[in-house]
CSV table of C-alpha atoms in Angstrom, one decimal:
chain,number,residue,atom,x,y,z
A,1,UNK,CA,94.1,-16.5,100.4
A,2,UNK,CA,95.0,-20.1,101.2
A,3,UNK,CA,92.7,-22.5,103.0
A,4,UNK,CA,95.2,-22.6,106.0
A,5,UNK,CA,95.2,-18.8,106.2
A,6,UNK,CA,91.4,-18.8,106.1
A,7,UNK,CA,91.1,-21.4,108.9
A,8,UNK,CA,93.6,-19.5,111.0
A,9,UNK,CA,91.6,-16.3,110.6
A,10,UNK,CA,88.4,-18.2,111.6
A,11,UNK,CA,90.1,-19.7,114.7
A,12,UNK,CA,91.2,-16.2,115.7
A,13,UNK,CA,87.7,-14.9,115.3
A,14,UNK,CA,86.0,-17.8,117.1
A,15,UNK,CA,83.7,-17.4,120.1
A,16,UNK,CA,82.8,-20.5,122.0
A,17,UNK,CA,79.5,-19.2,123.3
A,18,UNK,CA,78.5,-17.9,119.9
A,19,UNK,CA,79.3,-21.4,118.4
A,20,UNK,CA,76.9,-22.9,121.0
A,21,UNK,CA,74.2,-20.3,120.0
A,22,UNK,CA,74.6,-21.1,116.3
A,23,UNK,CA,74.3,-24.9,117.0
A,24,UNK,CA,71.0,-24.3,118.6
A,25,UNK,CA,69.8,-22.2,115.6
A,26,UNK,CA,70.9,-24.8,113.0
A,27,UNK,CA,69.8,-28.2,114.3
A,28,UNK,CA,71.0,-31.1,112.2
A,29,UNK,CA,74.0,-29.2,110.8
A,30,UNK,CA,76.9,-31.5,111.4
A,31,UNK,CA,79.7,-29.2,110.2
A,32,UNK,CA,82.2,-27.9,112.7
A,33,UNK,CA,81.2,-24.4,113.9
A,34,UNK,CA,83.9,-22.0,115.0
A,35,UNK,CA,81.4,-19.4,116.3
A,36,UNK,CA,82.3,-16.5,114.1
A,37,UNK,CA,79.8,-13.6,113.9
A,38,UNK,CA,78.3,-12.6,110.6
A,39,UNK,CA,79.9,-9.1,110.4
A,40,UNK,CA,83.3,-10.7,110.8
A,41,UNK,CA,82.5,-13.3,108.1
A,42,UNK,CA,81.5,-10.5,105.8
A,43,UNK,CA,84.8,-8.7,106.3
A,44,UNK,CA,86.7,-11.9,105.8
A,45,UNK,CA,84.7,-12.7,102.6
A,46,UNK,CA,85.7,-9.2,101.3
A,47,UNK,CA,89.4,-9.9,102.1
A,48,UNK,CA,89.1,-13.2,100.2
A,49,UNK,CA,87.4,-11.6,97.2
A,50,UNK,CA,90.3,-9.1,97.1
A,51,UNK,CA,92.9,-11.8,96.9
A,52,UNK,CA,92.5,-15.4,95.6
A,53,UNK,CA,88.9,-16.6,96.1
A,54,UNK,CA,89.2,-19.8,94.0
A,55,UNK,CA,90.7,-21.9,96.8
A,56,UNK,CA,87.8,-21.4,99.2
A,57,UNK,CA,85.4,-22.8,96.5
A,58,UNK,CA,86.9,-26.3,96.8
A,59,UNK,CA,84.9,-28.3,99.3
A,60,UNK,CA,86.8,-30.4,101.8
A,61,UNK,CA,85.5,-33.3,103.9
A,62,UNK,CA,86.1,-31.3,107.1
A,63,UNK,CA,84.5,-28.1,105.8
A,64,UNK,CA,83.2,-25.9,108.6
A,65,UNK,CA,79.9,-24.1,108.8
A,66,UNK,CA,81.8,-20.9,108.4
A,67,UNK,CA,83.6,-22.0,105.3
A,68,UNK,CA,80.3,-22.8,103.7
A,69,UNK,CA,79.0,-19.4,104.9
A,70,UNK,CA,81.9,-17.7,103.3
A,71,UNK,CA,81.1,-19.3,99.9
A,72,UNK,CA,77.5,-18.2,100.3
A,73,UNK,CA,78.8,-14.6,100.8
A,74,UNK,CA,81.4,-14.8,98.0
A,75,UNK,CA,79.6,-16.4,95.1
A,76,UNK,CA,77.1,-13.6,94.6
A,77,UNK,CA,79.8,-11.0,94.7
A,78,UNK,CA,82.3,-12.4,92.3
A,79,UNK,CA,82.6,-10.4,89.1
A,80,UNK,CA,81.9,-13.0,86.4
A,81,UNK,CA,79.4,-14.0,83.7
A,82,UNK,CA,76.0,-15.6,84.5
A,83,UNK,CA,77.2,-18.9,83.1
A,84,UNK,CA,80.2,-18.9,85.4
A,85,UNK,CA,78.1,-18.0,88.4
A,86,UNK,CA,75.6,-20.8,87.7
A,87,UNK,CA,78.5,-23.2,87.5
A,88,UNK,CA,79.7,-22.0,90.9
A,89,UNK,CA,76.2,-22.5,92.3
A,90,UNK,CA,75.9,-26.0,90.8
A,91,UNK,CA,79.0,-26.9,92.7
A,92,UNK,CA,77.9,-25.2,95.9
A,93,UNK,CA,74.2,-25.9,96.4
A,94,UNK,CA,74.7,-29.6,97.2
A,95,UNK,CA,77.0,-28.6,100.0
A,96,UNK,CA,74.3,-26.6,101.9
A,97,UNK,CA,73.3,-28.3,105.1
A,98,UNK,CA,71.5,-25.6,107.0
A,99,UNK,CA,69.0,-22.8,106.6
A,100,UNK,CA,71.4,-20.0,107.4
A,101,UNK,CA,73.9,-20.7,104.7
A,102,UNK,CA,71.0,-21.4,102.3
A,103,UNK,CA,69.2,-18.2,102.9
A,104,UNK,CA,72.4,-16.1,102.9
A,105,UNK,CA,73.3,-17.1,99.3
A,106,UNK,CA,69.6,-16.8,98.2
A,107,UNK,CA,69.3,-13.3,99.6
A,108,UNK,CA,72.4,-12.0,97.9
A,109,UNK,CA,71.6,-13.4,94.4
A,110,UNK,CA,70.0,-10.7,92.4
A,111,UNK,CA,69.4,-12.4,89.1
A,112,UNK,CA,66.2,-11.5,87.3
A,113,UNK,CA,67.0,-13.6,84.2
A,114,UNK,CA,65.0,-16.4,82.6
A,115,UNK,CA,68.1,-18.6,82.5
A,116,UNK,CA,68.4,-18.3,86.2
A,117,UNK,CA,64.6,-19.1,86.5
A,118,UNK,CA,65.1,-22.3,84.5
A,119,UNK,CA,68.2,-23.1,86.5
A,120,UNK,CA,66.2,-23.1,89.7
A,121,UNK,CA,63.8,-25.8,88.5
A,122,UNK,CA,66.3,-28.5,89.2
A,123,UNK,CA,66.4,-27.5,92.8
A,124,UNK,CA,62.7,-26.7,93.2
A,125,UNK,CA,62.1,-30.3,92.2
A,126,UNK,CA,64.9,-31.9,94.2
A,127,UNK,CA,64.2,-34.4,96.9
A,128,UNK,CA,66.9,-33.0,99.1
A,129,UNK,CA,65.6,-30.6,101.7
A,130,UNK,CA,68.1,-27.7,101.4
A,131,UNK,CA,68.5,-28.0,97.7
A,132,UNK,CA,64.7,-27.6,97.4
A,133,UNK,CA,64.7,-24.7,99.9
A,134,UNK,CA,67.5,-23.0,97.9
A,135,UNK,CA,65.3,-23.2,94.8
A,136,UNK,CA,62.1,-22.0,96.5
A,137,UNK,CA,63.7,-19.2,98.5
A,138,UNK,CA,65.7,-18.0,95.4
A,139,UNK,CA,62.4,-17.9,93.6
A,140,UNK,CA,61.0,-15.6,96.3
A,141,UNK,CA,63.9,-13.2,96.1
A,142,UNK,CA,64.0,-12.9,92.4
A,143,UNK,CA,60.7,-13.8,90.8
A,144,UNK,CA,57.9,-12.3,92.9
A,145,UNK,CA,57.3,-9.2,90.8
A,146,UNK,CA,54.2,-8.8,88.6
A,147,UNK,CA,55.8,-10.4,85.5
A,148,UNK,CA,56.5,-13.7,87.4
A,149,UNK,CA,54.0,-13.7,90.2
A,150,UNK,CA,51.4,-16.1,88.7
A,151,UNK,CA,54.1,-18.6,87.7
A,152,UNK,CA,55.8,-18.4,91.0
A,153,UNK,CA,52.6,-18.9,93.0
A,154,UNK,CA,51.8,-21.9,90.8
A,155,UNK,CA,55.2,-23.4,91.8
A,156,UNK,CA,54.4,-22.8,95.5
A,157,UNK,CA,51.0,-24.4,95.1
A,158,UNK,CA,52.7,-27.7,94.1
A,159,UNK,CA,55.4,-27.5,96.8
A,160,UNK,CA,53.8,-29.5,99.6
A,161,UNK,CA,56.4,-31.3,101.6
A,162,UNK,CA,57.0,-33.1,104.9
A,163,UNK,CA,60.4,-31.5,105.1
A,164,UNK,CA,60.4,-28.8,107.7
A,165,UNK,CA,62.7,-26.3,106.0
A,166,UNK,CA,60.9,-26.6,102.7
A,167,UNK,CA,57.6,-26.0,104.5
A,168,UNK,CA,59.0,-22.9,106.3
A,169,UNK,CA,60.5,-21.6,103.1
A,170,UNK,CA,57.2,-21.8,101.2
A,171,UNK,CA,55.3,-20.2,104.0
A,172,UNK,CA,57.8,-17.4,104.1
A,173,UNK,CA,57.5,-16.9,100.4
A,174,UNK,CA,53.7,-16.8,100.4
A,175,UNK,CA,53.8,-14.1,103.1
A,176,UNK,CA,56.2,-12.1,101.0
A,177,UNK,CA,53.9,-12.6,98.0
A,178,UNK,CA,50.9,-11.2,100.0
A,179,UNK,CA,52.8,-8.1,100.9
A,180,UNK,CA,53.7,-7.5,97.2
A,181,UNK,CA,50.4,-8.5,95.6
A,182,UNK,CA,47.4,-8.9,98.0
A,183,UNK,CA,44.9,-9.9,95.3
A,184,UNK,CA,46.8,-12.7,93.6
A,185,UNK,CA,47.9,-14.1,97.0
A,186,UNK,CA,44.3,-14.2,98.4
A,187,UNK,CA,43.3,-16.1,95.2
A,188,UNK,CA,46.2,-18.4,95.9
A,189,UNK,CA,45.2,-19.0,99.6
A,190,UNK,CA,41.7,-19.9,98.4
A,191,UNK,CA,42.8,-22.4,95.9
A,192,UNK,CA,46.1,-24.3,96.1
A,193,UNK,CA,47.5,-27.7,96.7
A,194,UNK,CA,49.6,-26.9,99.8
A,195,UNK,CA,49.6,-29.2,102.8
A,196,UNK,CA,47.8,-28.0,105.9
A,197,UNK,CA,50.9,-27.2,107.9
A,198,UNK,CA,52.5,-25.0,105.2
A,199,UNK,CA,49.2,-23.1,104.4
A,200,UNK,CA,48.6,-22.3,108.1
A,201,UNK,CA,52.2,-21.3,108.7
A,202,UNK,CA,52.0,-18.9,105.7
A,203,UNK,CA,48.9,-17.4,107.2
A,204,UNK,CA,50.7,-17.0,110.5
A,205,UNK,CA,53.6,-15.2,108.8
A,206,UNK,CA,51.2,-12.9,107.0
A,207,UNK,CA,49.7,-12.0,110.3
A,208,UNK,CA,53.1,-11.3,111.7
A,209,UNK,CA,54.1,-9.0,108.9
A,210,UNK,CA,54.4,-5.3,109.5
A,211,UNK,CA,53.4,-4.7,105.9
A,212,UNK,CA,49.9,-6.2,106.3
A,213,UNK,CA,46.9,-4.2,107.6
A,214,UNK,CA,45.1,-5.2,110.8
A,215,UNK,CA,42.0,-5.9,108.7
A,216,UNK,CA,43.9,-8.3,106.4
A,217,UNK,CA,45.5,-10.1,109.3
A,218,UNK,CA,42.0,-11.0,110.5
A,219,UNK,CA,40.7,-11.7,107.0
A,220,UNK,CA,43.3,-14.3,106.1
A,221,UNK,CA,42.3,-16.4,109.1
A,222,UNK,CA,39.3,-17.7,107.0
A,223,UNK,CA,41.8,-19.5,104.7
A,224,UNK,CA,43.2,-21.7,107.5
A,225,UNK,CA,43.0,-25.4,106.7
């Protein structure tokens, strides 16, 4: 599917009020926003996957929010080798400029492979806010099982930041870790190098979780900084 065809489809699906809503949800995102709802983007991504998906991978100076969102949907679904997928991600991750596109691609990447874990280190240590969030949230989605939990929590311990979307990504990940392994996460909450804001946000998210008991929601308050 050509870029012109994709943009025509996006224009046809656009909703002005929804575009305004998305702008409020993604402050700082400077890309054009058509205002296309996610179910429609998923359908369009499927159509692109069934035709010629290569053209959408080429970033343009006037890329829209939706074109980046389409890449986030398409890259995890392409039938290709891990090496090829990592190459696509290397090209794509620097384009991410908002949390929605970031978290979409992270949530769809199901790669429990040590090569992917090593690949994430570049982004975990990046100074760029959304590159770092990509690394930390991808870590959450793929490496919070028992085999990787200790290593992953050690990474989060050293992930203090003054960047809002990094802080929120780490807090989210710690709350997910608590739901998966209460004991190890309590040890983490007692002894880590997180900044005060991220630690306390993690505790807030644990308390908001439907997978955490009422007793534990009270217990974790003792770890507030």
